[in-house]
GROMACS .gro file of C-alpha atoms in nm:
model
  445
    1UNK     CA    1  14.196  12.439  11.180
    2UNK     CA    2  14.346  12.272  11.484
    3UNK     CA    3  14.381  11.899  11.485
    4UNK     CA    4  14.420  11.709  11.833
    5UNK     CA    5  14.624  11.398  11.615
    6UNK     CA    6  14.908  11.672  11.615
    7UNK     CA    7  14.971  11.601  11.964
    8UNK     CA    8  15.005  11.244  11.864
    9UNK     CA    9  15.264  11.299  11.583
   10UNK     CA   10  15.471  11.507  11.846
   11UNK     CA   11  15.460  11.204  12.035
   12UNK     CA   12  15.604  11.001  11.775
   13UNK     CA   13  15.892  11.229  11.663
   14UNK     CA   14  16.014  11.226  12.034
   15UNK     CA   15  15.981  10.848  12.067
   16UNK     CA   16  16.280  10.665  12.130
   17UNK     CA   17  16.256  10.390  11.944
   18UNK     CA   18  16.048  10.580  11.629
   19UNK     CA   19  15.985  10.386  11.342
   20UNK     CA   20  15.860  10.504  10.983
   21UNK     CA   21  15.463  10.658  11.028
   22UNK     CA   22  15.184  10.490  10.864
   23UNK     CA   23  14.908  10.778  10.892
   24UNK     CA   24  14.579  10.529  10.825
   25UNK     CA   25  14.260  10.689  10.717
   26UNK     CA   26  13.971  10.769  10.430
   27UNK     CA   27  13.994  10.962  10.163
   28UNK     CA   28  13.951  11.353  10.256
   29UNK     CA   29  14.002  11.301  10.597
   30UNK     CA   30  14.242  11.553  10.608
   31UNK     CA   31  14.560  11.305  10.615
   32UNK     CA   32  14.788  11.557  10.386
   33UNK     CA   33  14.710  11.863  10.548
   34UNK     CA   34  14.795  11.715  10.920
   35UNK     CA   35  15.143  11.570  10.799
   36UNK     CA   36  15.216  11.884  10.563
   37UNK     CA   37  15.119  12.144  10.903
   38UNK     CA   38  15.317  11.856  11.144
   39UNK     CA   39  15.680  11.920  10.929
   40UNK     CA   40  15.572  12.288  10.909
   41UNK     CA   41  15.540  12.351  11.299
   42UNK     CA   42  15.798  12.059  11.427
   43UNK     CA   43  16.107  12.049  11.153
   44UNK     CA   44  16.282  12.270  10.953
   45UNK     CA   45  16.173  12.150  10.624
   46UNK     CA   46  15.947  11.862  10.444
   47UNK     CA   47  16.014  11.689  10.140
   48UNK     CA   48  15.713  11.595  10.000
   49UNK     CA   49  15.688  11.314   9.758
   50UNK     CA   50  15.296  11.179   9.634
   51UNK     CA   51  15.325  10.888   9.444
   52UNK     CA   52  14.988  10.966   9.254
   53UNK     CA   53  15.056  11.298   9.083
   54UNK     CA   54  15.419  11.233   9.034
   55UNK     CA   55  15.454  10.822   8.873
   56UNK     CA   56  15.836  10.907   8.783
   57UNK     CA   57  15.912  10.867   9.185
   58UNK     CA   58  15.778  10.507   9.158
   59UNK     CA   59  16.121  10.452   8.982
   60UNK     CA   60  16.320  10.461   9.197
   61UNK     CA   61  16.210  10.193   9.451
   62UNK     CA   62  16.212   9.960   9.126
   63UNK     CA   63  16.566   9.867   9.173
   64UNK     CA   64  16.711   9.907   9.462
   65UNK     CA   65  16.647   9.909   9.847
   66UNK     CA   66  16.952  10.131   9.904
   67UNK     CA   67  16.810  10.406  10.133
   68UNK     CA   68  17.041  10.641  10.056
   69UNK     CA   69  17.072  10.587   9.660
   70UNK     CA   70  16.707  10.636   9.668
   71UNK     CA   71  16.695  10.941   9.872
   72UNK     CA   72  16.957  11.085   9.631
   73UNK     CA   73  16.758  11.003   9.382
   74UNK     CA   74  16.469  11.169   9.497
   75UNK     CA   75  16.691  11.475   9.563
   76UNK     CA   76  16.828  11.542   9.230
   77UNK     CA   77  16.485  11.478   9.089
   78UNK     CA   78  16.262  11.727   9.340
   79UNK     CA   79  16.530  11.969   9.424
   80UNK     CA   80  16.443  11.919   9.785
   81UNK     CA   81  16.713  11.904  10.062
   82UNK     CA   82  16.665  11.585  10.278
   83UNK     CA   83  16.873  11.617  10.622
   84UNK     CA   84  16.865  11.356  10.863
   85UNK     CA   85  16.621  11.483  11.184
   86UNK     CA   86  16.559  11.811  11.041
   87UNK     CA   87  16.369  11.703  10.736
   88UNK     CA   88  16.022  11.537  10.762
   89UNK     CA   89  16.032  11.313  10.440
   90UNK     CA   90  15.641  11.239  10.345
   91UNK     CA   91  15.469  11.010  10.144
   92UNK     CA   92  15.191  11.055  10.012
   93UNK     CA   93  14.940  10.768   9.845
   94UNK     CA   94  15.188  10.518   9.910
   95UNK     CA   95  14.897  10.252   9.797
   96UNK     CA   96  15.078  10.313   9.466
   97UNK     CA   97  15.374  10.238   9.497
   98UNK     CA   98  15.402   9.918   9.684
   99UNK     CA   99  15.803   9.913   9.638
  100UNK     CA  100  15.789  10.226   9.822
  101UNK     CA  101  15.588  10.074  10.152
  102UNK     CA  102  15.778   9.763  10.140
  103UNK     CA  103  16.119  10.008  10.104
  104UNK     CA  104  16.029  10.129  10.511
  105UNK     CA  105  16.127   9.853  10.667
  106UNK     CA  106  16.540   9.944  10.528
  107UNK     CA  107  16.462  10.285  10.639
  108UNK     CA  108  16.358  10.141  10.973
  109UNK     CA  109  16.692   9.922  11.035
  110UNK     CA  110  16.928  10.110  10.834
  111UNK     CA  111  16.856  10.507  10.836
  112UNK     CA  112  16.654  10.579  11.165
  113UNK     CA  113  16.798  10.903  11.170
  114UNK     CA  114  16.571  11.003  10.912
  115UNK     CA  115  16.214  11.093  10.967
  116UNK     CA  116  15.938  10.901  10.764
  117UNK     CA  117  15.564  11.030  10.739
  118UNK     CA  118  15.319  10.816  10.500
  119UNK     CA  119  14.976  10.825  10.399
  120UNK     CA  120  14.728  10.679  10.123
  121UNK     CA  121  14.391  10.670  10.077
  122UNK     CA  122  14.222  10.286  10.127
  123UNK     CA  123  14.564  10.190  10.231
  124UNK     CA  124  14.357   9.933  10.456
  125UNK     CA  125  14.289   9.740  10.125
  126UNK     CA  126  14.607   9.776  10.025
  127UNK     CA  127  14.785   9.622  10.264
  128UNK     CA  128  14.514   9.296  10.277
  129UNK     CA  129  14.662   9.225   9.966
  130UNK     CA  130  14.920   8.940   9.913
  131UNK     CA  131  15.250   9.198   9.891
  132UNK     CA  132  15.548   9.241  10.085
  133UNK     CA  133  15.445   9.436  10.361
  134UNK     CA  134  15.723   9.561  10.654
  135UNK     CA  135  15.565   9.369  10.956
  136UNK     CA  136  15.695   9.529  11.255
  137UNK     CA  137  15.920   9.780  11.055
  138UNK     CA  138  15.667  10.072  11.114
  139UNK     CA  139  15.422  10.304  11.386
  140UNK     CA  140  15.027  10.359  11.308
  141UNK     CA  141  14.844  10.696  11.376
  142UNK     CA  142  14.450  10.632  11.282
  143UNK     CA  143  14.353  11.010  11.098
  144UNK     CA  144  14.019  10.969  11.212
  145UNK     CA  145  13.695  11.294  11.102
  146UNK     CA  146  13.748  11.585  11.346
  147UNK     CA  147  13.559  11.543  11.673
  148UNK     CA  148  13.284  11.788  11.790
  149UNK     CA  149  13.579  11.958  11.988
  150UNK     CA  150  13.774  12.024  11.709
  151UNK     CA  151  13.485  12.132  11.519
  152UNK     CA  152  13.396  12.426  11.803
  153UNK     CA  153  13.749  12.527  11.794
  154UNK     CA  154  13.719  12.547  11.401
  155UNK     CA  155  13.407  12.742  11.443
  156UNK     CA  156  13.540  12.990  11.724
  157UNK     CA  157  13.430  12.817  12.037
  158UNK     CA  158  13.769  12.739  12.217
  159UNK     CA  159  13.612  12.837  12.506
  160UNK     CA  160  13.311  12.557  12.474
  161UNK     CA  161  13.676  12.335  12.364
  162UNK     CA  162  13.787  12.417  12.691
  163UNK     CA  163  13.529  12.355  12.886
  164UNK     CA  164  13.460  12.028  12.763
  165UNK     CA  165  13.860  11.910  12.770
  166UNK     CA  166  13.911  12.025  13.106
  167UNK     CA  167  13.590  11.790  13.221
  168UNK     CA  168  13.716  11.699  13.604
  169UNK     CA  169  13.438  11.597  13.753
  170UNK     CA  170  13.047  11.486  13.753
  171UNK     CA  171  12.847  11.795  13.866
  172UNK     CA  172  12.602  11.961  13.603
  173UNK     CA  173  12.709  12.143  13.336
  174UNK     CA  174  12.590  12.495  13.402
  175UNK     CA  175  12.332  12.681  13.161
  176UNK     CA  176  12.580  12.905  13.022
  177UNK     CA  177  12.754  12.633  12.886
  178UNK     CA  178  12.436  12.386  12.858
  179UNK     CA  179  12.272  12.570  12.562
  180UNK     CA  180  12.524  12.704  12.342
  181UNK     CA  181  12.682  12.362  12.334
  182UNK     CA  182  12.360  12.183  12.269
  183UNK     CA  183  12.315  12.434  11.977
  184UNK     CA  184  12.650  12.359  11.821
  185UNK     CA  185  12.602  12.002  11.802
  186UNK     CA  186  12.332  12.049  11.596
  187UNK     CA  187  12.524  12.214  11.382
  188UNK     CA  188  12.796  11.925  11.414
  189UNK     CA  189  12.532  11.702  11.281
  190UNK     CA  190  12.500  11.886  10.979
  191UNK     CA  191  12.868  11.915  10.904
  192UNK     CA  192  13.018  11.593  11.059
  193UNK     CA  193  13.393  11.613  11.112
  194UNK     CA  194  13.513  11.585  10.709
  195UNK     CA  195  13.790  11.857  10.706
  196UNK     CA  196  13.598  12.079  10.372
  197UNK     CA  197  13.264  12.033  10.552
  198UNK     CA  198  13.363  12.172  10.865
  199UNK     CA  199  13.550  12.465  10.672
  200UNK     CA  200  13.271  12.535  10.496
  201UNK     CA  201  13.119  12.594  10.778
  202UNK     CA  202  13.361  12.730  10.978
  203UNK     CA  203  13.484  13.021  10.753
  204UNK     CA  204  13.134  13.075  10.530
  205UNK     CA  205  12.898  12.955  10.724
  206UNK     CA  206  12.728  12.828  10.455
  207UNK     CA  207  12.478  12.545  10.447
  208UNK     CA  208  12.478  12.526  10.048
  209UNK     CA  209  12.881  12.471  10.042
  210UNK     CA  210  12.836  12.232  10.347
  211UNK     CA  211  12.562  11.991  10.130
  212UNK     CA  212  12.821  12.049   9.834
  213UNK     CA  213  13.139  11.934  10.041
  214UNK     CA  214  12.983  11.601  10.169
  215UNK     CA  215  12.814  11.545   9.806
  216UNK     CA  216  13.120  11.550   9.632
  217UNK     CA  217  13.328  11.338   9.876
  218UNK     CA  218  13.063  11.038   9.875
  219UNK     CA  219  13.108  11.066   9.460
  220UNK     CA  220  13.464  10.993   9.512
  221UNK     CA  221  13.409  10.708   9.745
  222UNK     CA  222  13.175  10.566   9.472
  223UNK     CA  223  13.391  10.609   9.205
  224UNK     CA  224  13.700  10.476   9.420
  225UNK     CA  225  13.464  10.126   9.441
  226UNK     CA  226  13.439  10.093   9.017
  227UNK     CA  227  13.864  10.206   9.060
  228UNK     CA  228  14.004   9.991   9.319
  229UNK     CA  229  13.718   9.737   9.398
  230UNK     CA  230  13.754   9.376   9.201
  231UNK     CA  231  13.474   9.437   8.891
  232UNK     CA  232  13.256   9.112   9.041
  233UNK     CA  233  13.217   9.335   9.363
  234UNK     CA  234  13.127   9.688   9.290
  235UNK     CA  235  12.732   9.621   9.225
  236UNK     CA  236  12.755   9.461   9.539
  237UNK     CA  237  12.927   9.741   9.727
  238UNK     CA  238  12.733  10.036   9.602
  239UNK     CA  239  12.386   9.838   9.725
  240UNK     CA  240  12.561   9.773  10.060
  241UNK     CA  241  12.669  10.139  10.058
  242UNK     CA  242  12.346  10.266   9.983
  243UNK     CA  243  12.140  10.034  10.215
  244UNK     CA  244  12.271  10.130  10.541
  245UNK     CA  245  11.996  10.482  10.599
  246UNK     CA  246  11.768  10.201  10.524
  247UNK     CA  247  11.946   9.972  10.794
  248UNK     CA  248  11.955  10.198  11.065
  249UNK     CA  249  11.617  10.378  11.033
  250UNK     CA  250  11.472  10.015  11.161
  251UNK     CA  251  11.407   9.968  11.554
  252UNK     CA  252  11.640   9.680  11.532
  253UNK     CA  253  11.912   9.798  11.376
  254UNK     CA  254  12.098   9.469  11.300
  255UNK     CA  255  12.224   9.413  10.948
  256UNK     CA  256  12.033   9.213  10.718
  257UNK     CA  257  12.134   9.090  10.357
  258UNK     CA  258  11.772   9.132  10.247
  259UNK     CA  259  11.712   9.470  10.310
  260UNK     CA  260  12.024   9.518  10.074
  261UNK     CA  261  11.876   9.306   9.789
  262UNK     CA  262  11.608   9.095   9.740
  263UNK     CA  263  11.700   8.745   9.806
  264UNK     CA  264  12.037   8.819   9.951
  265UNK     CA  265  12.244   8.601  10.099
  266UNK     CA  266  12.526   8.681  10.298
  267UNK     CA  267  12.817   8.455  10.104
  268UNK     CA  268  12.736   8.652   9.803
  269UNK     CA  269  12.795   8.953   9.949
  270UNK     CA  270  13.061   8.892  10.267
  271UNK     CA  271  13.340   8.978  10.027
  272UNK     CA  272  13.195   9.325   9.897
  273UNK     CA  273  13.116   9.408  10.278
  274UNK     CA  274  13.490   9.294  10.399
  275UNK     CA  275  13.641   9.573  10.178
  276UNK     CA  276  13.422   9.832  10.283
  277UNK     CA  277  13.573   9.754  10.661
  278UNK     CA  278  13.872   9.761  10.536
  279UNK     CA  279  13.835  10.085  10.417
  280UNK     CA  280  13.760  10.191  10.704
  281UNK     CA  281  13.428  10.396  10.545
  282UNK     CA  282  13.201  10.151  10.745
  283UNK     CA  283  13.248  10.038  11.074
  284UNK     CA  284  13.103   9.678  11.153
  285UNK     CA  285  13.009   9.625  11.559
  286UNK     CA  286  12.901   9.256  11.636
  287UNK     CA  287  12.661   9.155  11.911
  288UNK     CA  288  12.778   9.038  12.238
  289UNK     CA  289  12.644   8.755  12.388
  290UNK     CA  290  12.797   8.792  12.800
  291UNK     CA  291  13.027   9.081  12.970
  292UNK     CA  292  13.297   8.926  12.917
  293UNK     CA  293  13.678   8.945  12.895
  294UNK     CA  294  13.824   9.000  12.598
  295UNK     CA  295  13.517   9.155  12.445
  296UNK     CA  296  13.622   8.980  12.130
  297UNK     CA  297  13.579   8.646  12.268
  298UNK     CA  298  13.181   8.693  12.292
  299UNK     CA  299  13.106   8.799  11.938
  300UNK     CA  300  12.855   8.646  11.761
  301UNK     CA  301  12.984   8.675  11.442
  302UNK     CA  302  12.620   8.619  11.273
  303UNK     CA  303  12.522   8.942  11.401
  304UNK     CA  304  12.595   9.303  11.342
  305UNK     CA  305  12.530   9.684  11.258
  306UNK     CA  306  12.694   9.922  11.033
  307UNK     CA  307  12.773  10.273  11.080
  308UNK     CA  308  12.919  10.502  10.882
  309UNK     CA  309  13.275  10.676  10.920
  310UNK     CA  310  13.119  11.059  11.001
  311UNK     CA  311  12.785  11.112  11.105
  312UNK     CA  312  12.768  11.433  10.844
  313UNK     CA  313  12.822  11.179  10.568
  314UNK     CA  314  12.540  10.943  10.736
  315UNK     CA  315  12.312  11.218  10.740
  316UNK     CA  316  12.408  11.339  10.347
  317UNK     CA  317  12.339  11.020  10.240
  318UNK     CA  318  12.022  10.970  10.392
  319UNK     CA  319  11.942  11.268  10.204
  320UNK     CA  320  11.845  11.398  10.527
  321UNK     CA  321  11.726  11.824  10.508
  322UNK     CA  322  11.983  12.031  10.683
  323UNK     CA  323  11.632  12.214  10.749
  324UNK     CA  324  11.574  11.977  11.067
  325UNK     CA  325  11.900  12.151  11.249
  326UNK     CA  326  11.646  12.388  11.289
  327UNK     CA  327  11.357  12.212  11.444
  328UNK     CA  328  11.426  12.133  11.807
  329UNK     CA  329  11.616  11.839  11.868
  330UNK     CA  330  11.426  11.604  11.540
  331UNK     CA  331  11.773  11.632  11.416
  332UNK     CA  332  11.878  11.380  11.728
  333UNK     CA  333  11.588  11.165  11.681
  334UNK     CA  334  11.551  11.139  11.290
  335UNK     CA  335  11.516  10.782  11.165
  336UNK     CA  336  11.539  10.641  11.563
  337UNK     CA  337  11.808  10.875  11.624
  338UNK     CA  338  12.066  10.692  11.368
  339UNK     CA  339  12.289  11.003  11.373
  340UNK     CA  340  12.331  11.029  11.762
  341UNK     CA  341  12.467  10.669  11.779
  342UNK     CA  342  12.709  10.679  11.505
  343UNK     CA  343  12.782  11.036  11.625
  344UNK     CA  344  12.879  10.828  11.981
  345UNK     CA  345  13.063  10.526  11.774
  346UNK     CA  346  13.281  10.791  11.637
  347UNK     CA  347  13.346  10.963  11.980
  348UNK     CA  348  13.442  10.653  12.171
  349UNK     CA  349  13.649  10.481  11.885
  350UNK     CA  350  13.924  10.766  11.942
  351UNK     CA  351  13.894  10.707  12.310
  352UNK     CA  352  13.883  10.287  12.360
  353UNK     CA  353  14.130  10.044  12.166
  354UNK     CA  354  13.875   9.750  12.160
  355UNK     CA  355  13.576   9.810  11.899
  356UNK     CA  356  13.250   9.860  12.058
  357UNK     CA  357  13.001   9.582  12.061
  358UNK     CA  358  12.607   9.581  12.089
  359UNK     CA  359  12.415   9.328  12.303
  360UNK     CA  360  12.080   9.226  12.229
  361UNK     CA  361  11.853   8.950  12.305
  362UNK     CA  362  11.529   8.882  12.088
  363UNK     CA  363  11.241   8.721  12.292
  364UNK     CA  364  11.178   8.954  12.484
  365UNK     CA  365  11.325   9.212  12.252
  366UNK     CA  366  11.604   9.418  12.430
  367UNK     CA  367  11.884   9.604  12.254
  368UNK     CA  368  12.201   9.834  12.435
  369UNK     CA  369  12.337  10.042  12.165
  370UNK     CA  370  12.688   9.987  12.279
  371UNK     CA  371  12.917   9.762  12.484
  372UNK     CA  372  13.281   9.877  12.519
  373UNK     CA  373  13.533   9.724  12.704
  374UNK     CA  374  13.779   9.991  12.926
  375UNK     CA  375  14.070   9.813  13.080
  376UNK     CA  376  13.926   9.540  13.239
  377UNK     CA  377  13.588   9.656  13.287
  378UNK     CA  378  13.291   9.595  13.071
  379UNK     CA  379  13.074   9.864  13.019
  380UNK     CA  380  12.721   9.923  12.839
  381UNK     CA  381  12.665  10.253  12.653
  382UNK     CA  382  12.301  10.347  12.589
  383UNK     CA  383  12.274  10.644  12.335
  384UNK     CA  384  11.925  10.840  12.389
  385UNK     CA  385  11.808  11.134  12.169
  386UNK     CA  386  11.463  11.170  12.305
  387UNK     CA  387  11.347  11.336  12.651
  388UNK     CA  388  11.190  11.002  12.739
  389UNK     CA  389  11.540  10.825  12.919
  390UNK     CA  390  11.384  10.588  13.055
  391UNK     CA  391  11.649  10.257  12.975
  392UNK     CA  392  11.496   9.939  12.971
  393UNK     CA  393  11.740   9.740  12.845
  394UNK     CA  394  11.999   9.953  12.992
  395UNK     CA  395  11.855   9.838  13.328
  396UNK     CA  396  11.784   9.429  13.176
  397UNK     CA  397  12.123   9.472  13.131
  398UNK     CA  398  12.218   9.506  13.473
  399UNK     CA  399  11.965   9.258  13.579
  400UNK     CA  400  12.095   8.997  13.370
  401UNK     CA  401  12.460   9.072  13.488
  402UNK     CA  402  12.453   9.181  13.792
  403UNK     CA  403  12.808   9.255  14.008
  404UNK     CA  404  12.928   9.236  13.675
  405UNK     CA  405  12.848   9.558  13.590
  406UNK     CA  406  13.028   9.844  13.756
  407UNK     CA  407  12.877  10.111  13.567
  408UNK     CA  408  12.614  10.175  13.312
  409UNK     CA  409  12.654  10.488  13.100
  410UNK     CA  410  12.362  10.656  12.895
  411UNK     CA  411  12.435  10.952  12.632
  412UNK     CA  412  12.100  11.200  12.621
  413UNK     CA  413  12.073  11.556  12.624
  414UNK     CA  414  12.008  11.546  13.003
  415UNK     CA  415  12.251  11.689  13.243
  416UNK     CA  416  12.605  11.520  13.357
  417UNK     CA  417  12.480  11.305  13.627
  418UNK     CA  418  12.598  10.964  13.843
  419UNK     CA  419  12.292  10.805  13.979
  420UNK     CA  420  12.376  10.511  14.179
  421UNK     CA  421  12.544  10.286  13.904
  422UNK     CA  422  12.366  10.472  13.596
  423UNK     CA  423  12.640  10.803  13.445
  424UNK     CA  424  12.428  11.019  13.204
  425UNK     CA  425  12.669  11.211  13.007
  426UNK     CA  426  12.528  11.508  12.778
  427UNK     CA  427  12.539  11.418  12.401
  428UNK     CA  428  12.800  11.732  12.373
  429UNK     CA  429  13.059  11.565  12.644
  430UNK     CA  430  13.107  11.243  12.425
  431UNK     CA  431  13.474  11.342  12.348
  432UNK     CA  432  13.605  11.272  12.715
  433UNK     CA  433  13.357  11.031  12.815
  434UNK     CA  434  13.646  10.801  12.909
  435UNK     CA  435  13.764  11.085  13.174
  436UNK     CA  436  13.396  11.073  13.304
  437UNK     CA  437  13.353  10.714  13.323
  438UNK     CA  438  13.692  10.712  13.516
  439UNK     CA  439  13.559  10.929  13.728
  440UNK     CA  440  13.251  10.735  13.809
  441UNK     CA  441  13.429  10.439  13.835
  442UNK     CA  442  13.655  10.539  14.062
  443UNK     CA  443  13.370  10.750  14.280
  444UNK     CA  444  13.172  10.466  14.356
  445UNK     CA  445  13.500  10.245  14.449
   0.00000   0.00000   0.00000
């Protein structure tokens, strides 16, 4: 399977001032493979070193910060030839070996000419922890779930790839290309972008394996709470975990404590909910109050939704039939069409730097799905999985803000269209919908 993060990690190799890779993501996101193909296609040889299956390489970080004693070290003890530029050196679960992460920084200032590739799974809660950390020392790559794209060039469909990549401007999206794309998402939502789902898929096309794939990776998020959470926390966390189907099938979609347990309250259960962000399995968007600059600055922090990293593992745990992939389009709408707005939260975090937001105002109740921020504009995202488009608090929105608001942007499964200040963009074209909101921006300049 093709991976677009490649392109990315070529990047890095040919940077000039390259620093040891951190490659940050969840469990089974496919973090291994990418940095195992990477050394394949780009260097001569790897040396591969995982700190989980093999404890005896843990040693050697124990006493010394000597770059090259420890590389000879690991040498004599792998029988791997490291040579400086031509060997990727990887490692892998570096959460477990703490001597090991802290050990990049001397590989940073004292041996750039050798090439450094890590990864671990929950490395995010790792590195909150009180431990010498190399601040500054090292380069991030975020290994996020494969995007629809890479899922239709898994399944076959460069050509539907291509068409969507090469996006250059805002005129319909013929037929030909309409349906067969609209088809595949569906599909999409059934698999998500988890690596074994989408090859499960891709090379069996079978449903049963799919269902399988997703089942077994939430098990080993479950079990990694009772491993790695503190003990005090990991009721707390699987009842978080578990609640947020529940969350998001409401109309208001806001997080509450309550819905989680009876009698909740939100100190007892802050700290269980800051280490699933830090996981990165949940993602936490706050409400906005204003469009303003930075987005951050106009959080309220007493409000927020949670999605879920892949919208395959959102619909798995919802316990959601694949049997609605073939019923129209309920798959879109199912529990107030949940899966098409984490579906567009996963699209637009590889494409913005600043989290998306959500604005909402209660009396009288309206709600935008999203509000990103794109260079200095501030933009709100409405995500639509019905025919009925019709935005009311899209156009509130631009009531309420007025010249504020250069453009508005709804996702439905209506065609690619700029009317007046209002983009639709087809719920299949959400992997460059930062090319087509430059566009728009730029047309109506």
């Amino acid at each position: 399977m093709e991976r677009l993060i490649l392109n990315k990690m070529n990047a890095w190799k040919t940077a000039k001032y390259r620093k040891p890779l951190i490659l940050n993501g969840v469990r089974q996101v496919g973090k291994t493979w990418v940095l195992k193909e990477f050394g394949r296609r780009q260097y001569s040889s790897v040396a591969y070193f995982n700190f989980e299956e093999s404890e005896e390489y843990r040693q050697f970080f124990e006493t010394t910060k000597d770059v090259n004693r420890i590389l000879q070290n690991l040498i004599m003890a792998s029988g791997q030839n490291i040579k400086p530029h031509e060997t990727l050196i990887i490692f892998d679960e570096i959460q477990e070996c703490n001597k090991a992460l802290n050990t990049l920084k001397y590989f940073c200032e004292n041996a750039p000419e050798y090439h450094v590739a890590c990864a671990g799974s929950l490395l995010g809660v790792a590195l909150s922890k009180p431990a010498s950390f190399p601040v500054g020392k090292v380069d991030f790559i975020d290994a996020l779930p494969m995007t629809f794209t890479e899922f239709l060039i898994a399944n076959g469909d460069g050509n539907l790839a291509e068409y969507i990549s090469r996006a250059g401007t805002l005129e319909p999206v013929p037929e030909a290309f309409f349906n067969p794309l609209y088809e595949k998402l569906k599909m999409y939502f059934v698999t998500g972008g988890m690596p074994e789902a989408v090859r499960a898929w891709a090379e069996d096309r079978d449903v049963e394996m799919v269902q399988k794939a997703l089942s077994n990776i939430i098990g080993d998020y479950e079990r990694d709470f009772a491993k790695h959470a503190e003990k005090k926390d990991y009721p707390k966390l699987s009842l978080i975990w578990k609640s947020i189907p529940s969350q998001l099938s409401r109309e208001n979609k806001k997080f509450i404590y309550k819905a989680v347990k009876e009698g909740a309250r939100a100190r007892e259960y802050e700290d269980a909910l800051q280490w699933l962000c830090d996981t990165a399995l949940v993602s936490k968007i706050y409400r906005s109050t204003a469009p303003g600059l930075p987005i951050s600055a106009y959080d309220d922090l007493t409000a927020f939704k949670l999605y879920l990293v892949d919208v395959g593992l959102l619909r798995r745990l919802s316990l959601l039939s694949t049997e609605a992939f073939k019923e129209g389009n309920r798959l879109f709408t199912e529990f107030k069409g949940a899966l098409s707005e984490n579906y567009i939260l996963q699209a637009l975090t590889g494409q913005i730097e600043a989290p998306p937001r959500y604005w909402a105002t209660d009396s009288p109740r309206y709600e935008v799905d999203f509000v990103i921020q794109r260079n200095n504009d501030i933009i709100p995202v409405e995500v639509k999985s019905e025919g009925n488009i019709l935005s009311t608090s899209l156009k509130k929105y631009g009531e309420k803000y007025g010249d504020k608001v250069k453009l508005r942007v709804r996702f439905s499964m209506q065609n690619l269209k700029l009317d007046g200040d209002v983009l639709n963009i087809p719920l299949f074209m959400a992997d460059c919908a930062d090319q087509l909101i430059g566009l728009a921006i730029a047309g109506r300049a």
